Amino acid sequence: MAPPTPLLAVRGSEGLYMVNGPPHFTENTTFQRDSGRNCKVFAFSKDGSFFAWCNGEQINIVNVTSNKLLHSFDLPKTVCLEFSPKGNVLATWQPYTTGKDGAAGVPNLQVFDMKTGNSSKSFIQKKLQNWCPCWSDDESICARSVNNELHFFENNDFSTIANKLHLQKVSDFVISPGEQPSKVAVYVPGSKGAPSFVRLYQYPVFGGPQAALANKSFFKADKVALLWNSNATAVLVIASTEVDKTGASYYGEQTLHYIATNGESAVVQLPKNGPIYDAVWNPSSTEFCVVHGFMPAKATIFNLKCDPVFDFGTGPHNAAYYSPQGHILVLAGFGNLSGQLDVWDVKNYKLISKPQASDSTYFAWCPDGEHIVTATCSPRLRVGNGYKIWHYTGSVLYKYEVPPNAELWQVAWQPCLEGTFPVKAVKYNTVPSKVPNDEPKAAQAYRPPALRNKPDTSSKLHENELPQNMRPQSKGSDKPLSKTALKNQRKHEAKKVAKQEARAEGNQEIAPGSPVLNEVHTVVPSVTSGDPEVDKKIKNLKKKLKAIEQLKDQAATGKQLEKNQLEKIQKEAALLKELEDLELGI
């Protein structure tokens, strides 16, 4: 049986409704549109079977397939909703308020049993940060942070605290995904000269000095992001400071740490200095991608030894998104960047497409691993609101723009269980579409009339580095490549990527090198003439020819050469003739 087509939920000033996924893109008639303008939040359950939303009057929960109303809760001020991993519990949060006389407010975090519709427990949760309890995937344990302690509940029984983990000033924690036994990553910020640290525990072993599976201490951390891989064998820790005391970055200073449950830990050495914009695990849990460095940023894939495996070069990127199946990686540049998407086949490290999604504020993979949604939402951008559904080969399959004076607030795919959509073969040819892609082309720099028919000698502010495979070439050997081998490898990778980019942009492939280029490789080995002056001339000629060869390599990869460099290439034939005459006279 064919897998179901995921729906797309859309929330805006036109109301809340659902759109059928590819290939139909029509409004779903099973879900009745909520036309109210006060819908503040919605959420799917993790398997996509339940859908909950607050319309400013009450919370409604429906079965997505039948649209049957399951429960309604009278909580009109709710701004956050979250289902537990198996959909047995719904957690809701509304802003905490105190009485006029300063009396304590009522509990604002509610936990509902989805089977009965009754409130299992209510808590006071003043801060929005980390408001939601954290569950293990099988819901056997649930935890929340309360005043320097983590309180653990078992089997969704919130009446009894089953375990506690006490750590002074604990500020963040994450429970590992996957099967039992569950593990917990805990972060405690440093104070009074003491370093910050992250510890990994296996539930419920919290007591004793040897209880932690791993421990990593570090300075320069005002906050962290904890990222488990799907196999629960390692955690990436992005530690960041609010201010970079060196003045090198406006965005503070970031470091990336790797901590494994077997006790190993390391600082991930990044090839380029600068901020860390994003780090993301491949769903296979065997590698991770990091986008880092001053613009133009680098994107690099690392293995579990924290060794670089593939370098995507530099470009206008600040985010990375793996497909749910892990076979495709999108490097994107949003925010103050142009919205360029570089779509890569990560098995063969081939560039698939380079579409442009300008002014996008949201990006998400469809669970089928074939389609992508990008959206421009308010209040991040209040003009040009709408969304597009793409195929990863670069074609726009559907486009919706909200009417004037209307706003789009949120879009989200209906989740599906892992394994619903198997991995498909990667396509490189653009999928046909009837929707025109009206993305504006990059404006050309102004050139005075006197220079318009002459070669472009302008230089770029930044020269982008080209992708390169950083795996050892010889099987069974981990020795690093020699300088010559690395240079030849970079040349090969540069030509390969240039051809892929040309194909992705619809241009002709770069022609192979000219026969003259090959002549330089077959120059007669050096023989001394006995005359120092002649030997010196031959040496200088060979040096010039080698420089010309390098210029031609750069031209073959698409680099714009300057006028004096083009003139050097034109002199190649004369230099070869002069060299031949000198060597014949020896």
Coordinates of C-alpha atoms in Angstrom, one line a residue:
M1 CA 0.0 0.0 0.0
A2 CA 1.3 3.4 -0.9
P3 CA 2.3 5.6 2.1
P4 CA -0.1 8.5 2.9
T5 CA 0.5 12.0 1.5
P6 CA 1.5 14.4 4.3
L7 CA -0.7 17.4 4.8
L8 CA 0.6 21.0 5.3
A9 CA -1.0 23.0 8.1
V10 CA -1.2 26.7 7.4
R11 CA -2.0 29.4 10.0
G12 CA -2.5 33.1 9.2
S13 CA -4.9 36.0 9.3
E14 CA -7.1 34.0 6.9
G15 CA -7.5 31.3 9.5
L16 CA -6.2 27.8 10.1
Y17 CA -6.5 25.2 7.4
M18 CA -4.7 22.2 5.8
V19 CA -3.4 21.7 2.3
N20 CA -3.0 18.3 0.6
G21 CA 0.6 17.5 0.0
P22 CA 2.2 16.7 -3.4
P23 CA 1.1 16.3 -6.1
H24 CA -2.4 17.8 -5.4
F25 CA -1.8 21.0 -3.3
T26 CA -5.6 21.6 -2.8
E27 CA -7.2 22.6 0.5
N28 CA -8.0 19.5 2.5
T29 CA -11.8 19.2 2.9
T30 CA -11.8 16.7 5.8
F31 CA -10.4 19.3 8.2
Q32 CA -12.8 22.2 8.6
R33 CA -11.1 25.6 8.2
D34 CA -11.1 27.6 11.5
S35 CA -11.6 31.1 10.1
G36 CA -10.9 33.0 13.3
R37 CA -8.0 35.5 13.3
N38 CA -6.9 34.7 16.9
C39 CA -5.3 31.2 16.3
K40 CA -2.1 31.5 18.3
V41 CA -0.6 28.0 18.1
F42 CA -1.0 24.5 16.6
A43 CA 0.8 21.2 17.0
F44 CA 0.7 17.7 15.4
S45 CA 1.4 14.6 17.4
K46 CA 4.7 12.9 16.5
D47 CA 3.0 10.3 14.4
G48 CA 0.7 12.9 12.7
S49 CA -2.6 11.3 13.9
F50 CA -3.7 14.1 16.3
F51 CA -3.9 17.8 15.7
A52 CA -4.4 20.4 18.4
W53 CA -4.8 24.2 18.2
C54 CA -5.9 27.2 20.3
N55 CA -8.2 29.7 18.5
G56 CA -8.3 32.3 21.3
E57 CA -11.4 30.7 22.9
Q58 CA -10.4 27.1 23.6
I59 CA -8.0 24.3 22.7
N60 CA -9.4 21.7 20.2
I61 CA -7.9 18.3 19.5
V62 CA -9.1 16.3 16.5
N63 CA -8.2 13.1 14.7
V64 CA -6.5 14.1 11.5
T65 CA -7.9 11.3 9.4
S66 CA -11.6 11.6 10.4
N67 CA -11.6 15.2 11.8
K68 CA -13.5 13.8 14.8
L69 CA -13.3 16.2 17.8
L70 CA -11.5 14.3 20.6
H71 CA -11.3 16.9 23.3
S72 CA -11.7 20.6 24.0
F73 CA -10.1 22.5 26.9
D74 CA -11.1 25.9 28.1
L75 CA -7.7 27.5 28.0
P76 CA -8.0 30.6 25.8
K77 CA -4.6 32.2 26.6
T78 CA -2.6 29.1 25.6
V79 CA 0.5 30.0 23.5
C80 CA 2.4 26.7 23.5
L81 CA 1.3 23.1 22.8
E82 CA 3.3 19.9 22.7
F83 CA 2.3 16.2 22.4
S84 CA 4.3 13.5 24.1
P85 CA 6.2 11.2 21.6
K86 CA 3.4 8.5 21.6
G87 CA 0.6 11.0 21.7
N88 CA -0.6 9.9 25.2
V89 CA -0.2 13.3 26.8
L90 CA -0.7 16.9 25.7
A91 CA 1.2 19.6 27.5
T92 CA -0.1 23.3 27.3
W93 CA 1.5 26.5 28.6
Q94 CA 0.1 30.0 29.1
P95 CA 1.9 33.1 30.4
Y96 CA 2.2 33.1 34.2
T97 CA 0.4 35.9 36.0
T98 CA 0.2 36.9 39.7
G99 CA -2.7 38.4 41.6
K100 CA -3.2 42.2 41.9
D101 CA -2.1 42.0 45.5
G102 CA 1.0 40.1 44.6
A103 CA -0.5 36.8 45.6
A104 CA 0.9 33.6 43.8
G105 CA -0.7 32.9 40.5
V106 CA -2.5 29.7 39.4
P107 CA -0.5 26.9 37.8
N108 CA 0.0 27.7 34.1
L109 CA 1.5 24.4 32.8
Q110 CA -1.2 21.8 32.3
V111 CA -0.6 18.1 31.4
F112 CA -3.7 16.3 29.9
D113 CA -4.3 12.6 29.5
M114 CA -5.3 12.1 25.8
K115 CA -7.4 9.0 26.5
T116 CA -9.6 10.5 29.2
G117 CA -9.3 14.2 28.5
N118 CA -8.6 14.9 32.2
S119 CA -5.8 17.0 33.6
S120 CA -3.1 14.7 35.0
K121 CA -1.2 17.4 36.7
S122 CA -0.7 21.2 36.7
F123 CA 2.6 23.0 37.5
I124 CA 3.8 26.6 37.9
Q125 CA 6.2 27.3 35.1
K126 CA 7.2 31.0 35.1
K127 CA 9.6 31.0 32.2
L128 CA 8.9 30.2 28.6
Q129 CA 12.4 28.8 28.1
N130 CA 12.3 25.0 28.6
W131 CA 8.6 25.1 29.5
C132 CA 7.8 21.7 28.1
P133 CA 8.5 18.4 30.0
C134 CA 11.0 16.2 28.2
W135 CA 10.0 12.5 27.5
S136 CA 11.9 9.5 26.4
D137 CA 10.6 8.1 23.0
D138 CA 8.7 5.3 24.7
E139 CA 7.3 7.7 27.4
S140 CA 8.7 5.4 30.2
I141 CA 10.3 8.5 31.8
C142 CA 9.5 12.2 31.7
A143 CA 11.5 15.0 33.3
R144 CA 11.3 18.7 34.1
S145 CA 13.7 21.2 35.7
V146 CA 12.7 22.7 39.1
N147 CA 15.1 24.9 41.1
N148 CA 18.5 23.2 40.7
E149 CA 16.9 19.7 40.3
L150 CA 15.6 17.5 37.6
H151 CA 12.4 15.7 38.6
F152 CA 11.7 12.4 36.9
F153 CA 8.3 10.8 36.5
E154 CA 7.7 7.3 35.2
N155 CA 5.0 6.0 32.8
N156 CA 3.2 9.4 32.8
D157 CA 2.4 9.2 36.5
F158 CA 2.8 12.8 37.5
S159 CA 1.5 12.4 41.0
T160 CA 4.8 10.8 42.2
I161 CA 8.4 12.0 41.6
A162 CA 10.2 8.7 40.8
N163 CA 13.8 10.1 40.8
K164 CA 15.7 13.4 41.3
L165 CA 19.0 14.6 40.0
H166 CA 20.4 17.5 42.0
L167 CA 23.0 19.8 40.4
Q168 CA 23.6 23.3 41.6
K169 CA 22.4 25.9 39.0
V170 CA 21.5 23.2 36.3
S171 CA 20.1 25.2 33.4
D172 CA 19.4 22.8 30.6
F173 CA 19.0 19.1 29.9
V174 CA 17.9 16.7 27.1
I175 CA 16.8 13.1 27.3
S176 CA 18.3 10.8 24.6
P177 CA 16.1 9.5 21.7
G178 CA 15.8 5.8 20.9
E179 CA 15.3 2.7 23.0
Q180 CA 16.0 2.1 26.7
P181 CA 18.1 2.6 28.7
S182 CA 17.5 6.3 28.4
K183 CA 20.4 8.7 28.9
V184 CA 20.3 12.3 30.1
A185 CA 22.6 15.2 29.0
V186 CA 22.8 17.9 31.7
Y187 CA 24.4 21.4 31.4
V188 CA 25.6 23.5 34.4
P189 CA 27.0 27.0 33.7
G190 CA 30.3 28.0 35.3
S191 CA 30.5 30.6 38.1
K192 CA 33.2 32.3 40.1
G193 CA 36.0 31.1 37.9
A194 CA 34.8 27.5 37.7
P195 CA 34.2 26.1 34.3
S196 CA 30.9 25.1 32.8
F197 CA 30.3 21.4 32.2
V198 CA 28.1 18.9 30.5
R199 CA 27.5 15.4 32.0
L200 CA 25.9 12.4 30.5
Y201 CA 24.0 10.0 32.9
Q202 CA 22.2 6.8 32.3
Y203 CA 18.8 6.8 34.0
P204 CA 18.3 6.1 36.9
V205 CA 22.0 5.9 38.0
F206 CA 22.6 9.5 39.4
G207 CA 24.4 8.9 42.7
G208 CA 28.1 8.6 43.4
P209 CA 31.2 10.2 41.9
Q210 CA 31.4 7.6 39.1
A211 CA 27.7 7.8 38.1
A212 CA 28.3 10.0 35.0
L213 CA 29.0 8.2 31.7
A214 CA 31.0 11.2 30.5
N215 CA 31.9 14.7 31.6
K216 CA 33.2 17.6 29.6
S217 CA 34.3 20.9 31.2
F218 CA 34.9 24.2 29.2
F219 CA 35.1 27.9 29.6
K220 CA 33.5 30.6 27.4
A221 CA 29.9 29.4 27.7
D222 CA 26.9 31.6 28.5
K223 CA 24.5 29.1 27.0
V224 CA 24.7 25.8 25.1
A225 CA 22.7 23.7 22.6
L226 CA 22.6 20.0 23.3
L227 CA 22.2 17.8 20.2
W228 CA 21.8 14.0 20.6
N229 CA 22.3 11.7 17.6
S230 CA 19.4 9.4 16.9
N231 CA 21.3 6.3 18.2
A232 CA 21.9 8.0 21.5
T233 CA 25.7 7.3 21.4
A234 CA 27.0 10.9 21.3
V235 CA 26.1 14.5 22.0
L236 CA 27.2 17.7 20.2
V237 CA 27.5 20.7 22.4
I238 CA 27.5 24.2 20.8
A239 CA 28.8 26.5 23.6
S240 CA 28.4 30.2 22.9
T241 CA 29.1 33.5 24.7
E242 CA 27.0 36.6 24.3
V243 CA 30.0 38.8 23.7
D244 CA 33.3 38.0 21.9
K245 CA 35.9 39.8 24.0
T246 CA 38.4 39.8 21.1
G247 CA 36.0 41.9 19.1
A248 CA 36.2 39.6 16.1
S249 CA 32.5 38.8 16.0
Y250 CA 29.3 40.7 16.6
Y251 CA 27.6 37.4 17.4
G252 CA 29.7 36.4 20.3
E253 CA 32.1 33.4 20.4
Q254 CA 31.2 29.7 19.8
T255 CA 32.9 26.4 20.3
L256 CA 31.8 22.9 19.3
H257 CA 32.3 19.9 21.6
Y258 CA 31.8 16.2 21.0
I259 CA 30.9 13.9 23.9
A260 CA 30.3 10.2 23.5
T261 CA 28.5 7.9 26.0
N262 CA 31.6 5.7 26.2
G263 CA 33.4 8.6 28.0
E264 CA 35.3 10.0 25.0
S265 CA 35.2 13.8 24.4
A266 CA 36.9 16.3 22.1
V267 CA 36.8 19.8 20.9
V268 CA 35.8 19.8 17.2
Q269 CA 38.6 21.6 15.3
L270 CA 37.0 23.7 12.6
P271 CA 38.9 24.6 9.4
K272 CA 37.8 28.3 9.5
N273 CA 37.7 30.9 12.3
G274 CA 34.4 32.6 13.1
P275 CA 30.9 31.9 14.4
I276 CA 29.2 28.5 14.3
Y277 CA 25.9 29.0 12.6
D278 CA 24.5 25.5 12.7
A279 CA 25.5 21.9 13.5
V280 CA 23.2 19.0 12.6
W281 CA 23.5 15.2 12.8
N282 CA 22.8 13.0 9.8
P283 CA 19.8 10.7 10.7
S284 CA 22.3 7.8 10.3
S285 CA 24.1 9.0 13.4
T286 CA 27.5 8.3 11.7
E287 CA 28.4 11.9 10.8
F288 CA 27.5 15.5 11.4
C289 CA 27.6 18.7 9.4
V290 CA 28.8 22.1 10.7
V291 CA 28.3 25.5 9.1
H292 CA 30.9 27.9 10.5
G293 CA 33.4 30.7 9.8
F294 CA 33.2 34.3 8.8
M295 CA 31.2 34.9 5.7
P296 CA 31.4 33.3 3.2
A297 CA 31.0 30.5 5.6
K298 CA 32.4 26.9 5.3
A299 CA 30.3 23.7 5.6
T300 CA 32.1 20.6 6.6
I301 CA 31.1 17.0 7.4
F302 CA 32.8 15.2 10.3
N303 CA 32.8 11.6 11.3
L304 CA 32.5 10.2 14.8
K305 CA 36.3 10.7 15.3
C306 CA 35.7 14.4 14.7
D307 CA 37.9 14.1 11.5
P308 CA 36.7 16.1 8.5
V309 CA 35.3 13.9 5.8
F310 CA 34.1 16.3 3.1
D311 CA 34.4 20.1 2.8
F312 CA 31.7 21.8 0.8
G313 CA 33.9 24.9 0.4
T314 CA 32.6 28.4 1.2
G315 CA 29.4 30.1 0.3
P316 CA 26.5 32.2 1.6
H317 CA 25.3 29.6 4.1
N318 CA 24.1 29.8 7.7
A319 CA 22.0 26.6 8.1
A320 CA 22.1 22.9 7.1
Y321 CA 19.1 20.5 6.8
Y322 CA 19.4 16.8 6.2
S323 CA 16.5 15.0 4.6
P324 CA 14.6 12.7 6.9
Q325 CA 16.2 9.7 5.2
G326 CA 19.7 11.3 5.5
H327 CA 20.5 11.0 1.8
I328 CA 20.3 14.7 0.8
L329 CA 21.7 17.7 2.5
V330 CA 20.6 21.3 1.9
L331 CA 23.0 24.2 2.7
A332 CA 20.9 27.4 3.0
G333 CA 21.5 31.1 3.6
F334 CA 18.5 32.8 5.3
G335 CA 18.1 36.0 7.4
N336 CA 20.4 38.6 6.0
L337 CA 21.6 36.3 3.2
S338 CA 20.1 35.9 -0.2
G339 CA 18.3 32.6 0.3
Q340 CA 20.5 30.4 -1.9
L341 CA 20.0 26.7 -1.4
D342 CA 22.8 24.2 -2.3
V343 CA 21.3 20.7 -2.6
W344 CA 23.8 17.9 -2.2
D345 CA 23.7 14.1 -2.6
V346 CA 25.7 13.2 0.5
K347 CA 26.4 9.6 -0.6
N348 CA 28.3 10.6 -3.8
Y349 CA 29.0 14.2 -2.8
K350 CA 27.4 15.6 -6.0
L351 CA 25.7 18.9 -6.3
I352 CA 22.1 18.4 -7.4
S353 CA 20.7 21.9 -7.7
K354 CA 21.1 25.5 -6.6
P355 CA 17.7 27.1 -6.3
Q356 CA 17.1 30.5 -4.9
A357 CA 14.5 31.0 -2.1
S358 CA 14.7 34.7 -1.4
D359 CA 13.2 36.3 1.7
S360 CA 12.5 32.9 3.3
T361 CA 12.0 32.8 7.0
Y362 CA 11.2 29.1 7.3
F363 CA 12.5 25.8 5.8
A364 CA 11.3 22.2 6.3
W365 CA 11.7 18.9 4.6
C366 CA 8.6 16.9 3.8
P367 CA 8.6 13.5 5.5
D368 CA 8.8 11.8 2.1
G369 CA 12.4 13.2 1.6
E370 CA 11.4 14.5 -1.9
H371 CA 9.8 17.8 -1.2
I372 CA 10.6 21.0 0.7
V373 CA 8.5 23.9 1.9
T374 CA 9.9 27.5 2.3
A375 CA 7.8 30.3 3.7
T376 CA 7.9 34.0 4.3
C377 CA 6.1 34.5 7.6
S378 CA 5.0 37.5 9.7
P379 CA 6.2 39.1 12.0
R380 CA 9.7 38.3 10.7
L381 CA 8.7 39.8 7.4
R382 CA 5.4 41.6 7.0
V383 CA 5.5 41.9 3.2
G384 CA 5.5 39.2 0.5
N385 CA 4.1 36.6 2.8
G386 CA 3.4 33.1 1.3
Y387 CA 4.9 29.7 0.9
K388 CA 6.4 27.5 -1.9
I389 CA 6.7 23.8 -2.2
W390 CA 9.8 22.6 -4.1
H391 CA 11.2 19.4 -5.4
Y392 CA 14.8 19.1 -4.3
T393 CA 16.0 19.2 -7.9
G394 CA 15.1 22.9 -7.9
S395 CA 11.7 23.2 -9.4
V396 CA 8.8 25.0 -7.7
L397 CA 5.7 22.7 -7.7
Y398 CA 3.3 25.0 -5.9
K399 CA 3.3 28.6 -4.8
Y400 CA 0.8 30.5 -2.6
E401 CA 0.9 34.3 -1.9
V402 CA -1.4 35.7 0.7
P403 CA -3.7 38.6 -0.5
P404 CA -2.8 42.2 0.2
N405 CA -3.2 43.2 3.9
A406 CA -3.2 39.5 4.9
E407 CA -0.4 37.7 6.8
L408 CA 1.0 34.2 7.0
W409 CA 2.1 33.2 10.5
Q410 CA 3.1 29.5 10.4
V411 CA 3.3 26.5 8.2
A412 CA 4.2 22.9 9.1
W413 CA 4.2 19.4 7.6
Q414 CA 2.2 16.6 9.2
P415 CA 4.8 14.3 10.7
C416 CA 5.0 10.6 9.8
L417 CA 6.5 7.6 11.7
E418 CA 10.1 6.7 10.8
G419 CA 10.2 4.2 8.0
T420 CA 6.9 5.3 6.4
F421 CA 8.8 6.6 3.4
P422 CA 11.8 4.5 2.2
V423 CA 14.9 6.0 0.6
K424 CA 14.5 6.6 -3.2
A425 CA 17.2 7.0 -5.8
V426 CA 18.5 10.5 -6.1
K427 CA 17.5 12.5 -9.2
Y428 CA 19.7 15.0 -10.8
N429 CA 17.5 16.2 -13.7
T430 CA 15.0 19.0 -12.7
V431 CA 11.5 17.7 -12.2
P432 CA 9.1 19.4 -14.7
S433 CA 6.7 21.9 -13.2
K434 CA 3.9 24.2 -14.6
V435 CA 4.7 26.8 -11.9
P436 CA 7.2 29.4 -13.2
N437 CA 10.1 30.2 -10.8
D438 CA 10.0 34.0 -10.7
E439 CA 13.0 34.4 -8.4
P440 CA 14.7 37.6 -9.4
K441 CA 18.2 37.2 -10.9
A442 CA 21.1 38.8 -9.3
A443 CA 21.6 42.4 -10.5
Q444 CA 24.7 43.0 -12.6
A445 CA 27.1 45.6 -11.4
Y446 CA 27.1 48.9 -13.4
R447 CA 29.8 49.2 -16.1
P448 CA 30.5 52.4 -18.0
P449 CA 29.9 52.2 -21.7
A450 CA 33.6 52.4 -22.5
L451 CA 34.2 49.1 -20.6
R452 CA 31.2 47.1 -21.7
N453 CA 32.9 45.3 -24.7
K454 CA 36.1 44.6 -22.8
P455 CA 36.9 41.6 -20.5
D456 CA 35.6 41.9 -17.0
T457 CA 38.7 42.6 -14.8
S458 CA 36.8 43.3 -11.6
S459 CA 37.9 41.4 -8.5
K460 CA 35.5 39.8 -5.9
L461 CA 35.6 40.8 -2.2
H462 CA 35.8 37.1 -1.3
E463 CA 37.0 34.3 -3.5
N464 CA 34.9 31.2 -2.6
E465 CA 36.8 28.1 -1.7
L466 CA 35.9 25.0 -3.7
P467 CA 34.6 21.7 -2.3
Q468 CA 37.1 18.9 -1.6
N469 CA 36.9 15.3 -0.4
M470 CA 39.0 14.9 2.7
R471 CA 38.8 11.2 3.1
P472 CA 42.1 9.2 2.7
Q473 CA 42.4 7.9 -0.9
S474 CA 44.0 4.6 -0.3
K475 CA 41.9 1.9 1.3
G476 CA 43.2 0.5 4.6
S477 CA 45.5 3.5 5.1
D478 CA 44.7 6.5 7.2
K479 CA 47.9 8.4 6.3
P480 CA 47.4 12.0 5.2
L481 CA 47.8 12.9 1.5
S482 CA 51.1 14.4 0.4
K483 CA 51.1 18.1 -0.7
T484 CA 51.3 17.1 -4.4
A485 CA 48.5 14.5 -4.1
L486 CA 46.3 17.0 -2.2
K487 CA 47.0 19.7 -4.9
N488 CA 46.0 17.3 -7.7
Q489 CA 42.9 16.2 -5.8
R490 CA 41.8 19.8 -5.3
K491 CA 42.2 20.4 -9.0
H492 CA 40.1 17.4 -9.9
E493 CA 37.4 18.3 -7.3
A494 CA 37.3 21.9 -8.6
K495 CA 36.8 20.8 -12.2
K496 CA 34.2 18.3 -11.1
V497 CA 32.2 20.8 -9.0
A498 CA 32.4 23.5 -11.7
K499 CA 30.8 21.0 -14.2
Q500 CA 28.1 20.2 -11.6
E501 CA 27.3 23.8 -11.0
A502 CA 27.1 24.5 -14.7
R503 CA 24.7 21.7 -15.1
A504 CA 22.6 22.8 -12.1
E505 CA 22.4 26.3 -13.4
G506 CA 21.4 25.1 -16.9
N507 CA 24.8 26.1 -18.5
Q508 CA 27.0 24.0 -20.8
E509 CA 29.6 21.8 -19.2
I510 CA 33.1 23.1 -19.1
A511 CA 35.1 21.9 -22.1
P512 CA 38.2 19.7 -21.4
G513 CA 41.6 21.3 -21.3
S514 CA 43.2 22.4 -24.6
P515 CA 46.0 20.3 -26.2
V516 CA 48.4 23.2 -25.4
L517 CA 47.8 22.6 -21.7
N518 CA 48.9 19.0 -22.1
E519 CA 52.0 20.1 -23.9
V520 CA 53.2 21.8 -20.7
H521 CA 52.9 18.4 -18.9
T522 CA 55.1 16.7 -21.5
V523 CA 57.9 19.3 -21.6
V524 CA 61.3 17.6 -22.1
P525 CA 63.1 17.0 -18.7
S526 CA 65.6 19.6 -17.7
V527 CA 69.1 19.2 -19.2
T528 CA 72.0 21.6 -18.4
S529 CA 73.7 23.3 -21.3
G530 CA 76.9 24.3 -19.5
D531 CA 76.1 27.9 -20.1
P532 CA 74.7 29.5 -16.9
E533 CA 72.9 32.3 -18.8
V534 CA 71.0 29.8 -21.1
D535 CA 70.1 27.6 -18.1
K536 CA 68.7 30.7 -16.3
K537 CA 66.6 31.6 -19.4
I538 CA 65.2 28.0 -19.6
K539 CA 64.4 28.0 -15.9
N540 CA 62.6 31.4 -16.2
L541 CA 60.6 30.2 -19.2
K542 CA 59.5 27.1 -17.5
K543 CA 58.4 29.1 -14.5
K544 CA 56.3 31.4 -16.7
L545 CA 54.7 28.4 -18.4
K546 CA 53.9 26.8 -15.1
A547 CA 52.2 30.1 -14.0
I548 CA 50.2 30.1 -17.3
E549 CA 49.1 26.5 -16.6
Q550 CA 47.8 27.5 -13.2
L551 CA 45.9 30.4 -14.7
K552 CA 44.3 28.1 -17.2
D553 CA 43.2 25.7 -14.4
Q554 CA 41.6 28.7 -12.6
A555 CA 39.8 29.7 -15.8
A556 CA 38.6 26.1 -16.2
T557 CA 36.9 26.2 -12.8
G558 CA 35.0 29.4 -13.7
K559 CA 37.2 32.0 -12.0
Q560 CA 37.2 35.4 -13.7
L561 CA 40.7 36.3 -14.7
E562 CA 42.1 39.8 -14.8
K563 CA 43.3 41.5 -18.0
N564 CA 47.0 41.1 -17.3
Q565 CA 46.4 37.4 -16.6
L566 CA 44.6 36.9 -19.9
E567 CA 47.5 38.6 -21.7
K568 CA 49.9 36.1 -20.1
I569 CA 47.9 33.1 -21.4
Q570 CA 48.1 34.7 -25.0
K571 CA 51.9 34.6 -24.8
E572 CA 52.0 30.9 -24.1
A573 CA 52.7 29.9 -27.8
A574 CA 55.6 32.3 -28.1
L575 CA 57.1 31.2 -24.8
L576 CA 56.9 27.5 -25.9
K577 CA 58.6 28.3 -29.2
E578 CA 61.4 30.2 -27.3
L579 CA 61.9 27.3 -24.9
E580 CA 62.0 24.8 -27.8
D581 CA 64.7 26.9 -29.6
L582 CA 66.8 27.2 -26.5
E583 CA 66.6 23.4 -25.7
L584 CA 67.4 22.5 -29.3
G585 CA 70.5 24.6 -29.1
I586 CA 71.8 22.6 -26.1

